[in-house]
Amino acid sequence: MTTSSRSSFRPDVEGLRALAVLVVVAEHLVGWPSGGFVGVDVFFVVSGFVITSVLLAELDATGTVSLTAFYARRARRILPAAGVVLVAVVVAAWALWLAPRAWATVLDALASAAFVENWHLVALGTDYLASDGAVSPLQHFWSLAVEEQFYLVWPLLVIAVAVVVRLLRRPGATPALLGAVFGVVLLVSVAWCAWRTGVAPAAAYFDSVGRTWELAAGGLAALAAPGARRLPRAARRVLTLAGQLTIVGSALAVGWALAGPAAAFPWPWALLPVIGTVLVVTAGSGTLGPVESVLVSRPARWVGRRSYSLYLWHFPVIVFAASLGLDGPGWVVAQLALTVLLTTASYRLVEQRVQRSGWLRGAADPTGGSSSVRDTAAVPSSAVGPAPVRAGSPTTAPRRRGARGPVAQVALAVVVGTVVVGASAAQLRGPAWLIDPAAVRAVASPGTSGTPGGPAAPGASGRVVGDPASWSTSSLRAALDGAVAGAGDVPTAVLEGAFSSASAPQIGPEGCRYDVGTDPALVEPCVTGPASAEHVAVVVGDSIALSWMPAVVEALGPDWRVLGLGVGSCSTVEARFHGGDGGTAFADACSESRSHLVDFVERTAPDLVVTSSSAAGVDRLLSGATGAEAAAEWRSGTTSGVERLSRAGGGARVVLLGAPPRGASPAACATRATRAALCTTEVEPRSEAAARAEAAGVADARAAGVDVVRVDVEPWFTSTDGLVPVTAGPLLVRSDAQHLTEQMSRSLAGLVRPHLRGSALAR
């Protein structure tokens, strides 16, 4: 058989796209259904099905696949609308947001334009299921990146099979060989996905290799569809209805199933929407009657045709509105209206105009107009009809107009592959300015790379308020009260210091904060003060502990040598808690790293040990304890932790500085219009519970004879009304949700000093 010019339009596939995009938009807009993100999994299967059907039709018509035509079709379909959204989002970011978040958006736009946004998010440590901090308005471009990376390899597999079939002179073997190849790809990807979800769930969500099986499932469905059409209509109706119910059920149930602390996706929960979608695209046709009535309805098809633009525009609208505090039912309606308006304009003025234009049209048609090859819901009839797909012969294939030779095709694949793979690798292993707004700001505006955190300004007495010696408890409380009252008038110069470089340098890329499990031979402490100093202090713990190091160094003065060493998210509290996935891998690695910190203390033989701990672990205990039981476990872990540090230090005093209360990240909450008005928060119950448990644990250790004190720092960060502002006088308090800026940490030296000196010298 040869490819007919006719196409079998699949209105049910168009409706399936509508269902997918609607659950995604609803979840982002109103938080329901809580598993709406599975709509992306539906998109993956549909994309794999449609694209594979197109490739099979071209293979049947011409005997091969034109990479030039394939990439041209993808460019015509993807680039125009995506480009408009990227430019619009960057412009809006600079108009509404301050420099830290605006520069971050620029980096997201660059990664999105190169179709590597998924790896950009992995490099940033983004956790889709537990977002904390500033959400990128371009985060949703990760799924486009996964698809385009998949399309880099998929047509090459089809071409390779065509070559093998031609060499074997067995055209009838094409479907079986394709099925075998697709099946191997699916199984390898499933294995990787299962492993990746277990060891790094946040990264697994965006991992192209771990998502390939979903698109490959769509490819297998394209191969199976001709055979499925031979099934009795009653059986196909049952399968199609079961598929739709599975998709809807997964959108309702998966979010609920992932509500616990062990949330991890995509494996195995993505099986539900993938299986449901495979059933619909394989058994369905759009002509099965009532079971497909919703999918083929005019509203569903209207949304389905615009699903791409709707997907692109909805998330920036929601993120920008949230950053301005525009919530409530009325604003939800307004966001929806704006999204529909932008979607309609994008579809009519960009998508349709480009499809009607001559841009890349010749390159996109591999058969000179004789084929129905389209990347839409119009699936070529040869791909869904009853006859098996086979490799055509040169005598039956239509004459190719503008076809490129094999050398040019290989060169094109190499160039495109090099660009995408290189850009992906650069996100994970490249220069800091590809992922860190502070680094790109320093490159773009070298004159702005001075000390962040806001300028120091004279106070009423003529002293510099930001001077480390200036704060007293009362003056600091007055500054915090003033920050709450005047949050809407905070100078943008202060808020624009909320780059990562504003944090204590000890937790930066050149500092002494390491990941759990890092080989101790590769770690080096941060050191200040001369080797000949009379006294030695160590600062150990997680990144919260290291954020106190500027205060400790300033408080102790020049006659002390201070060494710091920290492990990210791994405190000195002797409690076993997971890293967010519910597994034991993080806890095991943290325990090992904690032992290395203790060894470091023992080797240093300090006069003083300073530590601090994030409260995050109290909600992630492997024991599953909550409430009073979790507090008791944290209390016991605190006691054991300070006792262990004291023994390692040869009886040195241990000072446990409380963790600053978590608050809003200034990069996420501050805008040009609202300044810091949306940045004031209340103290989290988790922080209060952890603080009480720590205090009790320290009291237990003191009763056992350990020289340890805990410093309650909450009054240093809260107003009289118990609120947590983001500034104190002219200083930015935090660079993110909890880490102190270097200036704020240093300014607290006068308050820290009395707790560090004294009996620390008595050993």
mmCIF file of N, CA, C and O in Angstrom, residues 471-546:
data_model
loop_
_atom_site.group_PDB
_atom_site.id
_atom_site.type_symbol
_atom_site.label_atom_id
_atom_site.label_comp_id
_atom_site.label_asym_id
_atom_site.label_seq_id
_atom_site.Cartn_x
_atom_site.Cartn_y
_atom_site.Cartn_z
ATOM 1 N N TRP A 471 23.430 47.252 67.100
ATOM 2 C CA TRP A 471 22.169 46.685 67.550
ATOM 3 C C TRP A 471 22.182 46.403 69.049
ATOM 4 O O TRP A 471 23.097 45.790 69.577
ATOM 5 N N SER A 472 21.129 46.831 69.707
ATOM 6 C CA SER A 472 20.779 46.325 71.031
ATOM 7 C C SER A 472 19.452 45.614 70.855
ATOM 8 O O SER A 472 18.803 45.735 69.815
ATOM 9 N N THR A 473 19.040 44.870 71.848
ATOM 10 C CA THR A 473 17.767 44.164 71.726
ATOM 11 C C THR A 473 16.629 45.135 71.456
ATOM 12 O O THR A 473 15.767 44.883 70.602
ATOM 13 N N SER A 474 16.631 46.276 72.160
ATOM 14 C CA SER A 474 15.541 47.242 71.995
ATOM 15 C C SER A 474 15.615 47.949 70.647
ATOM 16 O O SER A 474 14.584 48.155 69.992
ATOM 17 N N SER A 475 16.821 48.322 70.196
ATOM 18 C CA SER A 475 16.921 49.029 68.908
ATOM 19 C C SER A 475 16.576 48.097 67.752
ATOM 20 O O SER A 475 15.966 48.507 66.765
ATOM 21 N N LEU A 476 16.961 46.840 67.886
ATOM 22 C CA LEU A 476 16.627 45.879 66.840
ATOM 23 C C LEU A 476 15.126 45.640 66.792
ATOM 24 O O LEU A 476 14.523 45.599 65.708
ATOM 25 N N ARG A 477 14.492 45.501 67.949
ATOM 26 C CA ARG A 477 13.045 45.307 67.982
ATOM 27 C C ARG A 477 12.341 46.516 67.378
ATOM 28 O O ARG A 477 11.357 46.379 66.634
ATOM 29 N N ALA A 478 12.833 47.719 67.666
ATOM 30 C CA ALA A 478 12.243 48.930 67.082
ATOM 31 C C ALA A 478 12.390 48.918 65.563
ATOM 32 O O ALA A 478 11.474 49.321 64.829
ATOM 33 N N ALA A 479 13.543 48.460 65.086
ATOM 34 C CA ALA A 479 13.751 48.396 63.643
ATOM 35 C C ALA A 479 12.816 47.383 62.998
ATOM 36 O O ALA A 479 12.288 47.604 61.901
ATOM 37 N N LEU A 480 12.590 46.265 63.668
ATOM 38 C CA LEU A 480 11.682 45.251 63.135
ATOM 39 C C LEU A 480 10.240 45.748 63.130
ATOM 40 O O LEU A 480 9.488 45.503 62.178
ATOM 41 N N ASP A 481 9.839 46.453 64.200
ATOM 42 C CA ASP A 481 8.494 47.046 64.225
ATOM 43 C C ASP A 481 8.333 48.041 63.086
ATOM 44 O O ASP A 481 7.292 48.094 62.420
ATOM 45 N N GLY A 482 9.376 48.827 62.864
ATOM 46 C CA GLY A 482 9.322 49.787 61.769
ATOM 47 C C GLY A 482 9.258 49.115 60.414
ATOM 48 O O GLY A 482 8.592 49.605 59.491
ATOM 49 N N ALA A 483 9.933 47.973 60.273
ATOM 50 C CA ALA A 483 9.909 47.245 59.010
ATOM 51 C C ALA A 483 8.522 46.703 58.711
ATOM 52 O O ALA A 483 8.076 46.689 57.561
ATOM 53 N N VAL A 484 7.816 46.261 59.761
ATOM 54 C CA VAL A 484 6.449 45.768 59.562
ATOM 55 C C VAL A 484 5.531 46.909 59.158
ATOM 56 O O VAL A 484 4.730 46.788 58.221
ATOM 57 N N ALA A 485 5.642 48.025 59.853
ATOM 58 C CA ALA A 485 4.755 49.161 59.579
ATOM 59 C C ALA A 485 5.040 49.796 58.226
ATOM 60 O O ALA A 485 4.118 50.267 57.548
ATOM 61 N N GLY A 486 6.295 49.816 57.824
ATOM 62 C CA GLY A 486 6.660 50.486 56.576
ATOM 63 C C GLY A 486 7.076 49.541 55.480
ATOM 64 O O GLY A 486 7.895 49.910 54.616
ATOM 65 N N ALA A 487 6.530 48.335 55.477
ATOM 66 C CA ALA A 487 6.947 47.336 54.495
ATOM 67 C C ALA A 487 6.711 47.784 53.064
ATOM 68 O O ALA A 487 7.471 47.442 52.159
ATOM 69 N N GLY A 488 5.666 48.579 52.860
ATOM 70 C CA GLY A 488 5.367 49.025 51.506
ATOM 71 C C GLY A 488 6.248 50.151 51.026
ATOM 72 O O GLY A 488 6.183 50.545 49.855
ATOM 73 N N ASP A 489 7.093 50.680 51.920
ATOM 74 C CA ASP A 489 7.959 51.810 51.563
ATOM 75 C C ASP A 489 9.433 51.456 51.597
ATOM 76 O O ASP A 489 10.287 52.349 51.541
ATOM 77 N N VAL A 490 9.757 50.179 51.703
ATOM 78 C CA VAL A 490 11.160 49.772 51.746
ATOM 79 C C VAL A 490 11.821 50.145 50.416
ATOM 80 O O VAL A 490 11.288 49.853 49.349
ATOM 81 N N PRO A 491 12.988 50.788 50.447
ATOM 82 C CA PRO A 491 13.669 51.143 49.194
ATOM 83 C C PRO A 491 13.969 49.911 48.354
ATOM 84 O O PRO A 491 14.366 48.860 48.878
ATOM 85 N N THR A 492 13.786 50.037 47.056
ATOM 86 C CA THR A 492 14.059 48.901 46.170
ATOM 87 C C THR A 492 15.532 48.505 46.220
ATOM 88 O O THR A 492 15.879 47.349 45.980
ATOM 89 N N ALA A 493 16.420 49.472 46.532
ATOM 90 C CA ALA A 493 17.845 49.154 46.603
ATOM 91 C C ALA A 493 18.122 48.092 47.658
ATOM 92 O O ALA A 493 19.032 47.278 47.503
ATOM 93 N N VAL A 494 17.355 48.094 48.744
ATOM 94 C CA VAL A 494 17.523 47.083 49.783
ATOM 95 C C VAL A 494 17.013 45.735 49.287
ATOM 96 O O VAL A 494 17.691 44.712 49.399
ATOM 97 N N LEU A 495 15.823 45.729 48.725
ATOM 98 C CA LEU A 495 15.210 44.475 48.287
ATOM 99 C C LEU A 495 15.935 43.864 47.102
ATOM 100 O O LEU A 495 15.924 42.643 46.924
ATOM 101 N N GLU A 496 16.558 44.680 46.288
ATOM 102 C CA GLU A 496 17.273 44.148 45.131
ATOM 103 C C GLU A 496 18.596 43.508 45.528
ATOM 104 O O GLU A 496 19.337 43.033 44.674
ATOM 105 N N GLY A 497 18.888 43.480 46.810
ATOM 106 C CA GLY A 497 20.060 42.751 47.276
ATOM 107 C C GLY A 497 19.793 41.284 47.531
ATOM 108 O O GLY A 497 20.677 40.565 48.003
ATOM 109 N N ALA A 498 18.579 40.813 47.229
ATOM 110 C CA ALA A 498 18.192 39.435 47.560
ATOM 111 C C ALA A 498 18.710 38.424 46.550
ATOM 112 O O ALA A 498 17.980 37.571 46.054
ATOM 113 N N PHE A 499 19.986 38.519 46.226
ATOM 114 C CA PHE A 499 20.639 37.511 45.403
ATOM 115 C C PHE A 499 21.268 36.464 46.315
ATOM 116 O O PHE A 499 21.490 36.706 47.504
ATOM 117 N N SER A 500 21.623 35.324 45.755
ATOM 118 C CA SER A 500 22.270 34.295 46.558
ATOM 119 C C SER A 500 23.585 34.797 47.122
ATOM 120 O O SER A 500 24.020 34.384 48.196
ATOM 121 N N SER A 501 24.228 35.725 46.406
ATOM 122 C CA SER A 501 25.500 36.263 46.871
ATOM 123 C C SER A 501 25.342 37.112 48.116
ATOM 124 O O SER A 501 26.335 37.465 48.760
ATOM 125 N N ALA A 502 24.092 37.460 48.478
ATOM 126 C CA ALA A 502 23.873 38.225 49.704
ATOM 127 C C ALA A 502 24.038 37.352 50.937
ATOM 128 O O ALA A 502 24.263 37.856 52.032
ATOM 129 N N SER A 503 23.922 36.040 50.775
ATOM 130 C CA SER A 503 24.060 35.128 51.908
ATOM 131 C C SER A 503 25.490 35.116 52.415
ATOM 132 O O SER A 503 26.412 35.611 51.761
ATOM 133 N N ALA A 504 25.669 34.541 53.580
ATOM 134 C CA ALA A 504 27.022 34.369 54.101
ATOM 135 C C ALA A 504 27.853 33.615 53.066
ATOM 136 O O ALA A 504 27.401 32.603 52.519
ATOM 137 N N PRO A 505 29.057 34.096 52.768
ATOM 138 C CA PRO A 505 29.864 33.435 51.732
ATOM 139 C C PRO A 505 30.187 31.987 52.060
ATOM 140 O O PRO A 505 30.493 31.203 51.166
ATOM 141 N N GLN A 506 30.079 31.615 53.322
ATOM 142 C CA GLN A 506 30.389 30.242 53.704
ATOM 143 C C GLN A 506 29.425 29.229 53.099
ATOM 144 O O GLN A 506 29.763 28.046 52.989
ATOM 145 N N ILE A 507 28.219 29.662 52.702
ATOM 146 C CA ILE A 507 27.279 28.716 52.094
ATOM 147 C C ILE A 507 27.228 28.863 50.585
ATOM 148 O O ILE A 507 26.438 28.196 49.908
ATOM 149 N N GLY A 508 28.073 29.741 50.029
ATOM 150 C CA GLY A 508 28.123 29.954 48.595
ATOM 151 C C GLY A 508 28.984 28.924 47.885
ATOM 152 O O GLY A 508 29.552 28.009 48.500
ATOM 153 N N PRO A 509 29.124 29.064 46.567
ATOM 154 C CA PRO A 509 29.888 28.084 45.784
ATOM 155 C C PRO A 509 31.352 27.997 46.160
ATOM 156 O O PRO A 509 32.001 26.981 45.947
ATOM 157 N N GLU A 510 31.904 29.070 46.720
ATOM 158 C CA GLU A 510 33.303 29.057 47.140
ATOM 159 C C GLU A 510 33.438 28.842 48.642
ATOM 160 O O GLU A 510 34.511 29.055 49.210
ATOM 161 N N GLY A 511 32.358 28.448 49.283
ATOM 162 C CA GLY A 511 32.359 28.313 50.730
ATOM 163 C C GLY A 511 32.678 26.906 51.189
ATOM 164 O O GLY A 511 33.389 26.145 50.521
ATOM 165 N N CYS A 512 32.103 26.543 52.329
ATOM 166 C CA CYS A 512 32.417 25.253 52.949
ATOM 167 C C CYS A 512 31.151 24.472 53.260
ATOM 168 O O CYS A 512 31.069 23.762 54.257
ATOM 169 N N ARG A 513 30.136 24.624 52.407
ATOM 170 C CA ARG A 513 28.914 23.838 52.535
ATOM 171 C C ARG A 513 28.952 22.746 51.483
ATOM 172 O O ARG A 513 29.125 23.014 50.297
ATOM 173 N N TYR A 514 28.774 21.500 51.904
ATOM 174 C CA TYR A 514 28.870 20.363 51.002
ATOM 175 C C TYR A 514 27.581 19.540 51.046
ATOM 176 O O TYR A 514 26.808 19.621 52.003
ATOM 177 N N ASP A 515 27.378 18.763 49.998
ATOM 178 C CA ASP A 515 26.217 17.880 49.958
ATOM 179 C C ASP A 515 26.452 16.672 50.850
ATOM 180 O O ASP A 515 27.598 16.274 51.106
ATOM 181 N N VAL A 516 25.347 16.076 51.312
ATOM 182 C CA VAL A 516 25.490 14.859 52.118
ATOM 183 C C VAL A 516 26.198 13.787 51.296
ATOM 184 O O VAL A 516 26.013 13.687 50.081
ATOM 185 N N GLY A 517 27.014 13.004 51.980
ATOM 186 C CA GLY A 517 27.705 11.921 51.298
ATOM 187 C C GLY A 517 28.977 12.324 50.585
ATOM 188 O O GLY A 517 29.625 11.473 49.960
ATOM 189 N N THR A 518 29.353 13.605 50.635
ATOM 190 C CA THR A 518 30.583 14.041 49.973
ATOM 191 C C THR A 518 31.791 13.378 50.636
ATOM 192 O O THR A 518 31.876 13.292 51.862
ATOM 193 N N ASP A 519 32.716 12.924 49.824
ATOM 194 C CA ASP A 519 33.936 12.296 50.328
ATOM 195 C C ASP A 519 34.665 13.283 51.240
ATOM 196 O O ASP A 519 34.979 14.402 50.828
ATOM 197 N N PRO A 520 34.939 12.909 52.482
ATOM 198 C CA PRO A 520 35.602 13.845 53.401
ATOM 199 C C PRO A 520 36.961 14.303 52.903
ATOM 200 O O PRO A 520 37.449 15.365 53.317
ATOM 201 N N ALA A 521 37.584 13.549 52.004
ATOM 202 C CA ALA A 521 38.880 13.962 51.468
ATOM 203 C C ALA A 521 38.742 15.173 50.547
ATOM 204 O O ALA A 521 39.735 15.842 50.247
ATOM 205 N N LEU A 522 37.511 15.449 50.106
ATOM 206 C CA LEU A 522 37.285 16.549 49.173
ATOM 207 C C LEU A 522 36.805 17.828 49.849
ATOM 208 O O LEU A 522 36.662 18.848 49.186
ATOM 209 N N VAL A 523 36.532 17.774 51.143
ATOM 210 C CA VAL A 523 35.990 18.947 51.825
ATOM 211 C C VAL A 523 37.103 19.754 52.467
ATOM 212 O O VAL A 523 38.111 19.210 52.933
ATOM 213 N N GLU A 524 36.909 21.048 52.457
ATOM 214 C CA GLU A 524 37.840 21.962 53.102
ATOM 215 C C GLU A 524 37.045 22.961 53.920
ATOM 216 O O GLU A 524 36.056 23.509 53.438
ATOM 217 N N PRO A 525 37.467 23.228 55.143
ATOM 218 C CA PRO A 525 36.725 24.192 55.968
ATOM 219 C C PRO A 525 36.998 25.620 55.539
ATOM 220 O O PRO A 525 38.010 25.920 54.888
ATOM 221 N N CYS A 526 36.089 26.505 55.903
ATOM 222 C CA CYS A 526 36.329 27.937 55.776
ATOM 223 C C CYS A 526 37.168 28.356 56.983
ATOM 224 O O CYS A 526 36.910 27.904 58.107
ATOM 225 N N VAL A 527 38.137 29.191 56.768
ATOM 226 C CA VAL A 527 39.028 29.589 57.851
ATOM 227 C C VAL A 527 39.187 31.096 57.871
ATOM 228 O O VAL A 527 39.443 31.722 56.830
ATOM 229 N N THR A 528 39.013 31.688 59.048
ATOM 230 C CA THR A 528 39.310 33.105 59.246
ATOM 231 C C THR A 528 40.198 33.228 60.478
ATOM 232 O O THR A 528 40.093 32.438 61.420
ATOM 233 N N GLY A 529 41.051 34.212 60.445
ATOM 234 C CA GLY A 529 41.957 34.416 61.567
ATOM 235 C C GLY A 529 43.277 33.713 61.358
ATOM 236 O O GLY A 529 43.367 32.717 60.631
ATOM 237 N N PRO A 530 44.334 34.200 61.988
ATOM 238 C CA PRO A 530 45.671 33.640 61.790
ATOM 239 C C PRO A 530 45.850 32.298 62.487
ATOM 240 O O PRO A 530 45.191 31.999 63.478
ATOM 241 N N ALA A 531 46.756 31.510 61.956
ATOM 242 C CA ALA A 531 47.046 30.212 62.569
ATOM 243 C C ALA A 531 47.635 30.372 63.964
ATOM 244 O O ALA A 531 47.576 29.454 64.781
ATOM 245 N N SER A 532 48.208 31.541 64.231
ATOM 246 C CA SER A 532 48.824 31.783 65.532
ATOM 247 C C SER A 532 47.844 32.332 66.564
ATOM 248 O O SER A 532 48.246 32.699 67.672
ATOM 249 N N ALA A 533 46.542 32.379 66.202
ATOM 250 C CA ALA A 533 45.551 32.938 67.121
ATOM 251 C C ALA A 533 45.548 32.164 68.428
ATOM 252 O O ALA A 533 45.786 30.949 68.470
ATOM 253 N N GLU A 534 45.246 32.878 69.486
ATOM 254 C CA GLU A 534 45.291 32.281 70.821
ATOM 255 C C GLU A 534 44.181 31.267 71.035
ATOM 256 O O GLU A 534 44.351 30.289 71.760
ATOM 257 N N HIS A 535 43.031 31.487 70.410
ATOM 258 C CA HIS A 535 41.875 30.619 70.623
ATOM 259 C C HIS A 535 41.313 30.152 69.282
ATOM 260 O O HIS A 535 41.462 30.823 68.251
ATOM 261 N N VAL A 536 40.625 29.022 69.328
ATOM 262 C CA VAL A 536 40.056 28.413 68.123
ATOM 263 C C VAL A 536 38.579 28.094 68.367
ATOM 264 O O VAL A 536 38.220 27.553 69.422
ATOM 265 N N ALA A 537 37.756 28.431 67.399
ATOM 266 C CA ALA A 537 36.329 28.078 67.437
ATOM 267 C C ALA A 537 35.964 27.379 66.141
ATOM 268 O O ALA A 537 36.571 27.636 65.094
ATOM 269 N N VAL A 538 34.988 26.488 66.215
ATOM 270 C CA VAL A 538 34.475 25.847 65.002
ATOM 271 C C VAL A 538 32.979 26.101 64.907
ATOM 272 O O VAL A 538 32.278 26.150 65.922
ATOM 273 N N VAL A 539 32.515 26.281 63.681
ATOM 274 C CA VAL A 539 31.084 26.401 63.389
ATOM 275 C C VAL A 539 30.724 25.217 62.507
ATOM 276 O O VAL A 539 31.253 25.078 61.399
ATOM 277 N N VAL A 540 29.847 24.338 62.996
ATOM 278 C CA VAL A 540 29.494 23.132 62.249
ATOM 279 C C VAL A 540 27.979 22.952 62.252
ATOM 280 O O VAL A 540 27.274 23.427 63.142
ATOM 281 N N GLY A 541 27.503 22.237 61.238
ATOM 282 C CA GLY A 541 26.067 21.964 61.140
ATOM 283 C C GLY A 541 25.612 22.029 59.701
ATOM 284 O O GLY A 541 26.356 21.685 58.777
ATOM 285 N N ASP A 542 24.387 22.487 59.504
ATOM 286 C CA ASP A 542 23.862 22.626 58.156
ATOM 287 C C ASP A 542 24.115 24.041 57.654
ATOM 288 O O ASP A 542 24.895 24.803 58.244
ATOM 289 N N SER A 543 23.454 24.422 56.554
ATOM 290 C CA SER A 543 23.675 25.757 55.989
ATOM 291 C C SER A 543 23.187 26.855 56.919
ATOM 292 O O SER A 543 23.691 27.986 56.865
ATOM 293 N N ILE A 544 22.212 26.565 57.778
ATOM 294 C CA ILE A 544 21.758 27.561 58.745
ATOM 295 C C ILE A 544 22.883 27.888 59.723
ATOM 296 O O ILE A 544 23.120 29.053 60.077
ATOM 297 N N ALA A 545 23.609 26.863 60.158
ATOM 298 C CA ALA A 545 24.744 27.090 61.047
ATOM 299 C C ALA A 545 25.791 27.968 60.369
ATOM 300 O O ALA A 545 26.323 28.913 60.972
ATOM 301 N N LEU A 546 26.083 27.672 59.101
ATOM 302 C CA LEU A 546 27.100 28.456 58.391
ATOM 303 C C LEU A 546 26.659 29.894 58.166
ATOM 304 O O LEU A 546 27.498 30.797 58.073
#
